[in-house]
mmCIF file of C-alpha atoms in Angstrom:
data_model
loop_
_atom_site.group_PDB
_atom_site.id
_atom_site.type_symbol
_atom_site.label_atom_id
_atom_site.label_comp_id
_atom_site.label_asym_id
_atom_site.label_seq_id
_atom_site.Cartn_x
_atom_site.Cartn_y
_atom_site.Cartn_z
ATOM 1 C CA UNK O 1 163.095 -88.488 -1.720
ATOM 2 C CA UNK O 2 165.240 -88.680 1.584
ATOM 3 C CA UNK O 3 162.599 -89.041 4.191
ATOM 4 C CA UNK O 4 160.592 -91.989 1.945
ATOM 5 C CA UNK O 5 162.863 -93.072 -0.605
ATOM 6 C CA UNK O 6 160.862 -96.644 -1.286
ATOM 7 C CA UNK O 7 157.751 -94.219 -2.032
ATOM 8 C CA UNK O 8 159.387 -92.323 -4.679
ATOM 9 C CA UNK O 9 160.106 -95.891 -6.379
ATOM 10 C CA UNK O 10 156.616 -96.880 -7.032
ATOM 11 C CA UNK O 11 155.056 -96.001 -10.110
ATOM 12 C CA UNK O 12 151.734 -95.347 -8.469
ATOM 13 C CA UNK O 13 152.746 -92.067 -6.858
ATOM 14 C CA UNK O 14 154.014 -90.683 -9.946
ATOM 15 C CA UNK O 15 151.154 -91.108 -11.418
ATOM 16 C CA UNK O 16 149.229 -89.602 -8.514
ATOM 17 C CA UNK O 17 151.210 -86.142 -9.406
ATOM 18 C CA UNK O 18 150.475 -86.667 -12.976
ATOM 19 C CA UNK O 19 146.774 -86.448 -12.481
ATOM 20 C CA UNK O 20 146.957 -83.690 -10.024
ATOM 21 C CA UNK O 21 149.965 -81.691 -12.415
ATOM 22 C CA UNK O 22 147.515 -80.775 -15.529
ATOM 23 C CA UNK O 23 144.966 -79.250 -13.039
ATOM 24 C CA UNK O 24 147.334 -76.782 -12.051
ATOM 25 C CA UNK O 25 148.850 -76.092 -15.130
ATOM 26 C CA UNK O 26 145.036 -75.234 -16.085
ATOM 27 C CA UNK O 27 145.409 -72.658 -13.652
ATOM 28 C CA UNK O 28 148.814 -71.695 -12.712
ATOM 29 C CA UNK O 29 149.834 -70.262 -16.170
ATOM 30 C CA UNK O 30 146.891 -67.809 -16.798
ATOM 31 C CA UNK O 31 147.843 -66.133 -13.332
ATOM 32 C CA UNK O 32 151.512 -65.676 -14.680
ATOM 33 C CA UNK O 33 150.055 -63.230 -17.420
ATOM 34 C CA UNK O 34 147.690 -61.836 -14.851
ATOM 35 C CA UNK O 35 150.643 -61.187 -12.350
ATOM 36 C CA UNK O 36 152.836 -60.397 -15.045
ATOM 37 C CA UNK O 37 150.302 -57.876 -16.348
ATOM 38 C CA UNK O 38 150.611 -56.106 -12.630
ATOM 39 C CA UNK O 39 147.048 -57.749 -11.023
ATOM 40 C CA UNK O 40 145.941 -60.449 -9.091
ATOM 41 C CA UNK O 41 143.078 -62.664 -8.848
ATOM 42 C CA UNK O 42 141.842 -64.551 -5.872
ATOM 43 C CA UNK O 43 138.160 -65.676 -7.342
ATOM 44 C CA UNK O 44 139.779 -68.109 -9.869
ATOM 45 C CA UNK O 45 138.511 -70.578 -7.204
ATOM 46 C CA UNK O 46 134.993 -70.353 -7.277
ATOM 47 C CA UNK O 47 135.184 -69.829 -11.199
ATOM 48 C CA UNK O 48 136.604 -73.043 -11.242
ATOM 49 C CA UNK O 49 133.501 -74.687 -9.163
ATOM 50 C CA UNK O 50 130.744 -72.282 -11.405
ATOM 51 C CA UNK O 51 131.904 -73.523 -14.714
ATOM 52 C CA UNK O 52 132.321 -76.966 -13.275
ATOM 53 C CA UNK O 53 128.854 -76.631 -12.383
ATOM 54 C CA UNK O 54 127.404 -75.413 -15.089
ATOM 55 C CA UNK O 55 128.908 -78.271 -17.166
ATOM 56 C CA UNK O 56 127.494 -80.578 -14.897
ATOM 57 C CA UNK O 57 123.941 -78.831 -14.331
ATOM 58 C CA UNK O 58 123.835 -79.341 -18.538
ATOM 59 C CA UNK O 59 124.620 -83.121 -18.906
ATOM 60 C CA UNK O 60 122.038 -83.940 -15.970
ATOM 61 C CA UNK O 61 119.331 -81.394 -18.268
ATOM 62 C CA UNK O 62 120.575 -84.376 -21.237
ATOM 63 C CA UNK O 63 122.997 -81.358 -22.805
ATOM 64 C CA UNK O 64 125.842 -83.570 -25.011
ATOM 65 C CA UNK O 65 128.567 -83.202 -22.747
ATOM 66 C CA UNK O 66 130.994 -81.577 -25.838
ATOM 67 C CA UNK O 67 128.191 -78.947 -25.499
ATOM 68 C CA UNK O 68 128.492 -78.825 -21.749
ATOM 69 C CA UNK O 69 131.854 -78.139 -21.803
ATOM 70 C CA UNK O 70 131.663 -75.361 -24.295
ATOM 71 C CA UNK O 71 129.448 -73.382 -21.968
ATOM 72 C CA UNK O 72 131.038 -74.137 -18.974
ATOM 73 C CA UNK O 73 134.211 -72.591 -20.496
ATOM 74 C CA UNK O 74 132.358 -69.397 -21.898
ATOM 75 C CA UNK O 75 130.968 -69.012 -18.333
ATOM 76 C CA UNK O 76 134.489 -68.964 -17.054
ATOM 77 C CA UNK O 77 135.430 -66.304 -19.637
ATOM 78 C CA UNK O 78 132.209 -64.296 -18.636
ATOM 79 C CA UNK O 79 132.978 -64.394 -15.099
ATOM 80 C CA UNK O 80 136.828 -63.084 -15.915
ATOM 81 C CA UNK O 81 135.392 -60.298 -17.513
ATOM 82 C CA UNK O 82 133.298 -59.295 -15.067
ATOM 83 C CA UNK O 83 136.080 -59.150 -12.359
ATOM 84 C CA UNK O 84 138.555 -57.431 -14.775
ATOM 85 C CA UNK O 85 135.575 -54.789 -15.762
ATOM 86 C CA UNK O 86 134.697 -54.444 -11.990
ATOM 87 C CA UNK O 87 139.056 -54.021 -11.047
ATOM 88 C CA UNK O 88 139.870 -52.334 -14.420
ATOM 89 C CA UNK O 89 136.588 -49.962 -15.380
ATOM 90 C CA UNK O 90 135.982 -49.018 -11.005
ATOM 91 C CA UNK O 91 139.685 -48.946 -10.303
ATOM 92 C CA UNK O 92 139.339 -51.403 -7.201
ATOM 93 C CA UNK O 93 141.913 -53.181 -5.678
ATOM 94 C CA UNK O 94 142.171 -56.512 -7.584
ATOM 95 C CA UNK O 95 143.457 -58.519 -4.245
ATOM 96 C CA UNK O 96 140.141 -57.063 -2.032
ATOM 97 C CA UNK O 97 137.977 -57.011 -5.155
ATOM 98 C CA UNK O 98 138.368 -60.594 -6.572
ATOM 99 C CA UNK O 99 138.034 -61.557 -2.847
ATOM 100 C CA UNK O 100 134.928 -60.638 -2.941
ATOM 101 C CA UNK O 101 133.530 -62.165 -6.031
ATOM 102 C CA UNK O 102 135.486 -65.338 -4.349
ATOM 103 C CA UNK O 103 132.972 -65.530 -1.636
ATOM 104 C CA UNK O 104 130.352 -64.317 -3.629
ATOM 105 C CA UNK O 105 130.639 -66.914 -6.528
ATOM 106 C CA UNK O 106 131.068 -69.776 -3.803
ATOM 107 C CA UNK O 107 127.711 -68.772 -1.738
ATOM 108 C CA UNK O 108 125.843 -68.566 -5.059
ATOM 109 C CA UNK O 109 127.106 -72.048 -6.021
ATOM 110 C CA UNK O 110 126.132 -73.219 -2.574
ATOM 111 C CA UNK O 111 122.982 -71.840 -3.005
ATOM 112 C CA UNK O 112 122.247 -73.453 -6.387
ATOM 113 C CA UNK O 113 123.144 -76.765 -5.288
ATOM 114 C CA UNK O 114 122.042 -76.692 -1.512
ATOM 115 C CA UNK O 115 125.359 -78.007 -0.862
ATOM 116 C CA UNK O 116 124.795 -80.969 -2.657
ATOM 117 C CA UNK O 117 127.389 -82.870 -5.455
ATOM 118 C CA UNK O 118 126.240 -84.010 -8.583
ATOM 119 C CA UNK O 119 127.338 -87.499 -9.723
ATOM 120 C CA UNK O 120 126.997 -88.079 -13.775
ATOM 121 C CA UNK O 121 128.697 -91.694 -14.283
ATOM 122 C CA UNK O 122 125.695 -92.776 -16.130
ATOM 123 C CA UNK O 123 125.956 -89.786 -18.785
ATOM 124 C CA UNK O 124 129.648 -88.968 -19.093
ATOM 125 C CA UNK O 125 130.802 -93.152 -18.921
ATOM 126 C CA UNK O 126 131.408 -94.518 -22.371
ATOM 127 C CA UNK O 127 131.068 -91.074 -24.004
ATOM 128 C CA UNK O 128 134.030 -90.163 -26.166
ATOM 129 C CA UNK O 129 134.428 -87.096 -24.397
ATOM 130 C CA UNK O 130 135.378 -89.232 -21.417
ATOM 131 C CA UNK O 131 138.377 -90.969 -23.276
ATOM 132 C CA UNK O 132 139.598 -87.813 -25.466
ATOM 133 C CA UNK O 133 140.228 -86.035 -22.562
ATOM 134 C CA UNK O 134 140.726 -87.772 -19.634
ATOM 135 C CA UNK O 135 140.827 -91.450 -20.864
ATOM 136 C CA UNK O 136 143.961 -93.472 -20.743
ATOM 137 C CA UNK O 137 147.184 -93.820 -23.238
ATOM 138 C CA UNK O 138 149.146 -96.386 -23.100
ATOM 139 C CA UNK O 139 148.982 -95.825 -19.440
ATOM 140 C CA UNK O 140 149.198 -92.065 -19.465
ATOM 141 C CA UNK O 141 146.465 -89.949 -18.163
ATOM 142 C CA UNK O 142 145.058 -88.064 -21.753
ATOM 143 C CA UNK O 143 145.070 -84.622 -19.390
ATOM 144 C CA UNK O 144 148.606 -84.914 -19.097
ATOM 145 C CA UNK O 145 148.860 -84.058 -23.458
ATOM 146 C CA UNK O 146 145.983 -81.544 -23.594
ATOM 147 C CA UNK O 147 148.459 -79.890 -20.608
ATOM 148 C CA UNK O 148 151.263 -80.269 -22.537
ATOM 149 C CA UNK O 149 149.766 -78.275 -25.669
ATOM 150 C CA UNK O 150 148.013 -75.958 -23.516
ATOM 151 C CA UNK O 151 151.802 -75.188 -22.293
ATOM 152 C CA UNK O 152 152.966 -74.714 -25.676
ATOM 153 C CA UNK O 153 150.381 -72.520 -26.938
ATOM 154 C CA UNK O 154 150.781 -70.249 -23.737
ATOM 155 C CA UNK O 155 154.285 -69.985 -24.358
ATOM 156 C CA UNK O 156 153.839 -68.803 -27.621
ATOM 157 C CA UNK O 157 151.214 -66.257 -26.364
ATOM 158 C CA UNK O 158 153.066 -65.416 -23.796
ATOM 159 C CA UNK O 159 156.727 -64.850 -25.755
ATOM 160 C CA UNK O 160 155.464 -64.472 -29.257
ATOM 161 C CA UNK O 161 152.394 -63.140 -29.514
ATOM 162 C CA UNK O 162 151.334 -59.388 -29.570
ATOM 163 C CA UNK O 163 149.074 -59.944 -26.673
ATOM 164 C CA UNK O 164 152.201 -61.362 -24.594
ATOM 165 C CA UNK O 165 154.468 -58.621 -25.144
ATOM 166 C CA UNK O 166 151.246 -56.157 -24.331
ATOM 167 C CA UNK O 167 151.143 -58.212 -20.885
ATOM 168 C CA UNK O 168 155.078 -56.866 -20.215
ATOM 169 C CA UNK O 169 154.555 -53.581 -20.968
ATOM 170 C CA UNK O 170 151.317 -53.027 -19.436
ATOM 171 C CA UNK O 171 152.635 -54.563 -16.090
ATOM 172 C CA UNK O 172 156.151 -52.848 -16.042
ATOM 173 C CA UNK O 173 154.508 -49.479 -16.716
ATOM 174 C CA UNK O 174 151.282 -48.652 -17.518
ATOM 175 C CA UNK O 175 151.837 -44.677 -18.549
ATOM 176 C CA UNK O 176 154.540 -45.527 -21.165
ATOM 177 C CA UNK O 177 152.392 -48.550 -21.957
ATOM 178 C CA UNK O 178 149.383 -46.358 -23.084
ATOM 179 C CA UNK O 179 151.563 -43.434 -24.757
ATOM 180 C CA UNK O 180 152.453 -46.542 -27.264
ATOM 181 C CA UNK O 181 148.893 -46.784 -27.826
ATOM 182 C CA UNK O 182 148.243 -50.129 -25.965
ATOM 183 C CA UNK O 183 144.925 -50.436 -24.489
ATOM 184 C CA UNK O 184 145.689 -51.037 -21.002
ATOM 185 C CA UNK O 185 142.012 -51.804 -19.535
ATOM 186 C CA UNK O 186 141.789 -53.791 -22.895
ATOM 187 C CA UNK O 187 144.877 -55.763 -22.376
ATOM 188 C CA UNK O 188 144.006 -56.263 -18.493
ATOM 189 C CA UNK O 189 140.748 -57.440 -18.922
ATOM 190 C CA UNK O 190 141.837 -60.211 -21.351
ATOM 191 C CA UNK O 191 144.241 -61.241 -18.805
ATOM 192 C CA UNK O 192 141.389 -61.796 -16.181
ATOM 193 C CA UNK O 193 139.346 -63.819 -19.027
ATOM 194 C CA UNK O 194 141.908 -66.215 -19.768
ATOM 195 C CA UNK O 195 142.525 -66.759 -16.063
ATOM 196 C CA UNK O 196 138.206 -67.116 -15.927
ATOM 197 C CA UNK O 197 139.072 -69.434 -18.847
ATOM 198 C CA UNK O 198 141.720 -71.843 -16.928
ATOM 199 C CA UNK O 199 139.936 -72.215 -14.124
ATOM 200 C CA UNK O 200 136.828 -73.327 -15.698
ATOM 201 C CA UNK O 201 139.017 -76.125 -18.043
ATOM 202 C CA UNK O 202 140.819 -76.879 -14.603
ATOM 203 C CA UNK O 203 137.421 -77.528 -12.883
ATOM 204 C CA UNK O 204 135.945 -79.358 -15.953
ATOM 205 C CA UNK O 205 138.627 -81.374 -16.028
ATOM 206 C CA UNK O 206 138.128 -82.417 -12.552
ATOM 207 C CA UNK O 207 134.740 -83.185 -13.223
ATOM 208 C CA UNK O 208 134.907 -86.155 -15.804
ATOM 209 C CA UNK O 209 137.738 -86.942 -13.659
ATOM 210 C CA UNK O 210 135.634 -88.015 -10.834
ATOM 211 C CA UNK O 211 132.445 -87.918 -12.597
ATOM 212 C CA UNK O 212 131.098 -85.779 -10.009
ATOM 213 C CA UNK O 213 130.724 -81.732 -9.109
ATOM 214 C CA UNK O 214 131.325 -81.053 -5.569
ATOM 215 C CA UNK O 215 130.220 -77.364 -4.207
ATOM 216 C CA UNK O 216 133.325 -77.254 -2.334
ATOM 217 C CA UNK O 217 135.705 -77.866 -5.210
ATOM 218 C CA UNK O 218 138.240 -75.467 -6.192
ATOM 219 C CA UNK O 219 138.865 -73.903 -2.812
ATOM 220 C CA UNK O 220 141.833 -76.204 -2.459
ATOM 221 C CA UNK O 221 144.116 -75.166 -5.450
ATOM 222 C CA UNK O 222 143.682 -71.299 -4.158
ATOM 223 C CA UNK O 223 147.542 -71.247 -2.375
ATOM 224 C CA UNK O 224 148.598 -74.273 -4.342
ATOM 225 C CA UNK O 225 147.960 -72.309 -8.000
ATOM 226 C CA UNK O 226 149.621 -68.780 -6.009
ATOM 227 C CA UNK O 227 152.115 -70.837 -4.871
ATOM 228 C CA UNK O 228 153.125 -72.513 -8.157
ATOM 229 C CA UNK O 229 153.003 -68.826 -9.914
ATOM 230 C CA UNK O 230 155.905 -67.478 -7.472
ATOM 231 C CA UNK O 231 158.026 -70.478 -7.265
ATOM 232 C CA UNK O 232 158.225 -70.748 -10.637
ATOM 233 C CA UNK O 233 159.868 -67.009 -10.620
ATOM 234 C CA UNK O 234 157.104 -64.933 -11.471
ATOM 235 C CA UNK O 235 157.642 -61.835 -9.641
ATOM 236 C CA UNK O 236 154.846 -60.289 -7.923
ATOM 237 C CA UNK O 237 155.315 -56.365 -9.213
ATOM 238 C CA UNK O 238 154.161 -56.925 -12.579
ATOM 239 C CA UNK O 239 156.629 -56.976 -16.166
ATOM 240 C CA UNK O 240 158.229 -60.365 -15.944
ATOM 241 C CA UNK O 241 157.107 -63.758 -16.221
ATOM 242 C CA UNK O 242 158.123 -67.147 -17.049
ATOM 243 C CA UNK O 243 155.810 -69.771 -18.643
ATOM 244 C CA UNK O 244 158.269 -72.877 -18.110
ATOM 245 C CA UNK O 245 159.382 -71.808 -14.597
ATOM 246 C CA UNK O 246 155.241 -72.113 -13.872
ATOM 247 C CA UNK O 247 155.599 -75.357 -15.177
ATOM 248 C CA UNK O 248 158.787 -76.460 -13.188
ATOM 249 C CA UNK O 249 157.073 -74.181 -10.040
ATOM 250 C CA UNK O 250 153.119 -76.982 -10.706
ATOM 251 C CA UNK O 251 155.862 -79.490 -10.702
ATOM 252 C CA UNK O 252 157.373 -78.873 -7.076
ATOM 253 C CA UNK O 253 153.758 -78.059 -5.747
ATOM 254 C CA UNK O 254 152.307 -81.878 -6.892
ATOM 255 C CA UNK O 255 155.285 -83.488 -5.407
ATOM 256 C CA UNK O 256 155.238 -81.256 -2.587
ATOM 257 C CA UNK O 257 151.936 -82.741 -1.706
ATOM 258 C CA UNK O 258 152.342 -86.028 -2.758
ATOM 259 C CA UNK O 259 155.764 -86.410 -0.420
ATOM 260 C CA UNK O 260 154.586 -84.858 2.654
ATOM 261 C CA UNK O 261 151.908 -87.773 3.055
ATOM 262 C CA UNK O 262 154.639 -90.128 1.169
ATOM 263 C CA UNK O 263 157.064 -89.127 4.199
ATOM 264 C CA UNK O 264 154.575 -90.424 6.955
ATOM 265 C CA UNK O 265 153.552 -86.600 7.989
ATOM 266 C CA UNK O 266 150.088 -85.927 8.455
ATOM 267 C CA UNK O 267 148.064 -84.131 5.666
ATOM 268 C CA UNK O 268 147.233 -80.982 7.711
ATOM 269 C CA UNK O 269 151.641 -80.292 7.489
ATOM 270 C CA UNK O 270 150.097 -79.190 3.599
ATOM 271 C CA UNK O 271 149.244 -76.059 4.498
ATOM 272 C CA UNK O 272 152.118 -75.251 6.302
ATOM 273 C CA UNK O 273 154.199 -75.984 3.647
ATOM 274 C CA UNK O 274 152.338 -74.543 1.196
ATOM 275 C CA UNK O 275 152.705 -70.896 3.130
ATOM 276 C CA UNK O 276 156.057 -71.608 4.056
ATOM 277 C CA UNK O 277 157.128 -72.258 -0.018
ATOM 278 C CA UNK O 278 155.003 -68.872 -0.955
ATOM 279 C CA UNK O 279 156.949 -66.925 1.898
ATOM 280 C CA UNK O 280 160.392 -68.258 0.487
ATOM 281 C CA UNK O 281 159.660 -67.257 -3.072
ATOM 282 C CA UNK O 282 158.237 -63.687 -2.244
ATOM 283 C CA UNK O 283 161.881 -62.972 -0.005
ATOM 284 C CA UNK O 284 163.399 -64.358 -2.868
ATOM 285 C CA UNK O 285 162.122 -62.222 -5.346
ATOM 286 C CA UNK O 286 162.452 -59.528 -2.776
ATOM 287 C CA UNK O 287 166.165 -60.029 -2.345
ATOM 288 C CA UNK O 288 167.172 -60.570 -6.097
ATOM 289 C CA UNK O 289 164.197 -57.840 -7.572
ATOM 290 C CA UNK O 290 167.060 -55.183 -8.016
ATOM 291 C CA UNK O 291 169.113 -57.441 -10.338
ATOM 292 C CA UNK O 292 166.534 -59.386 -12.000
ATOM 293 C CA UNK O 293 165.102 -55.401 -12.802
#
């Protein structure tokens, strides 16, 4: 706002952020139950490129594309599972582990696709999948309301529900946590589903977006979606959470990106900042983790 204040003026770049802010929602809030819940996941990423691919793999095999998207989601829940069964079940670090299935998802994809994108304008224009979800309302992007109730129903989950309040026990301690008689391998493994889940509507989303699947895609909302998690005051030991400071934390992250090239810097500074934000909010959480405990 001070380095390009004309920028911040025009209605364009606003709406920039608000096509870029529901992807990361998509993925930033599942990762506050996962952190919350005391784990991490890395391979969110590549889920987000395998379900994106499956969805697209379907409508160029003439799948309906409401059908496409169905399967693309169930394969990001399947893939969750399998990393929280590989962490939970074999007691593997979940930061080395899900690194791992990262790499491994992405070569697989690249592998599937010989590193080629997949354009469906012909299938996916002039469907009514295309204008439910990421059509235009009265000038707002239609991803921007399926955010907006995927925000609500998280932070019912997240404060309401059973499940939630399983999440802040299980990550604040897991040995009092099971002598209640939660399920802690239970409760963890949902946690990596729904983050599986998110990522695969994140990369779908993406998708009819552009009306293309790139192999690549995904790899860059790996530090922006961490990123969004701890400045929106999710610690990183596990217990707490906060659903609307993810929200407010996606919100900094857009415009973060948006301004830097809105400012005149060049689009490489990204990363920097990006690294220099995370650093900030772990120290923060560092400094203030006795009093917030």
């Amino acid at each position: 706002f001070i380095g390009a204040p004309e920028a911040w003026i025009r209605p364009n770049l606003h709406q920039s952020v608000f096509v870029m802010m529901p992807t990361l929602i998509f993925l930033t809030i599942p990762l506050v139950f996962l952190v919350a819940s005391g784990e991490i996941d890395l391979s969110f990423a590549s889920t987000y490129a395998l379900a994106a691919y499956v969805f697209a793999w379907l409508v160029k095999a003439g799948i309906d594309p409401a059908l496409a998207i169905l399967a693309g989601i169930i394969s990001g829940g399947i893939v969750g599972a399998l990393v929280g069964a590989l962490i939970v079940v074999f007691r593997l670090s979940s930061l080395v582990a899900s690194l791992g299935v990262l790499f491994l998802l992405r070569g697989l994809i690249l592998l599937l696709t010989n590193s080629r994108s997949i354009t469906m304008m012909e299938e996916l224009e002039g469907h009514w999948v295309y204008s439910i979800l990421v059509g235009n309302f009265y000038g707002f992007p239609m991803q921007v309301f399926w955010a907006l109730l995927f925000v609500i129903f998280c932070y019912y989950l997240f404060s309401k529900h059973k499940f939630g309040i399983h999440i802040h026990h299980v990550g604040d301690n897991y040995v009092s946590a099971e002598q209640m008689g939660i399920n802690v391998k239970a409760v963890k493994i949902k946690a990596f589903m729904f983050v599986g889940v998110g990522a695969a509507i994140a990369g779908i989303f993406t998708t009819l977006i552009t009306y293309t699947f790139f192999p690549t895609q995904g790899f860059g909302y790996l530090l922006l979606a961490l990123a969004a998690v701890f400045v929106g005051g999710t610690p990183y030991w596990g217990g707490l959470g906060t659903i609307v400071g993810a929200v407010f934390g996606v919100g900094v992250i857009a415009y973060m990106e948006v301004g830097v090239v809105a400012v005149g810097m060049s689009g490489t500074w990204r990363q920097f900042f990006n690294g220099l934000i995370i650093l900030l909010a772990l120290l923060g959480h560092r400094l203030h983790g006795d009093r917030v405990r």
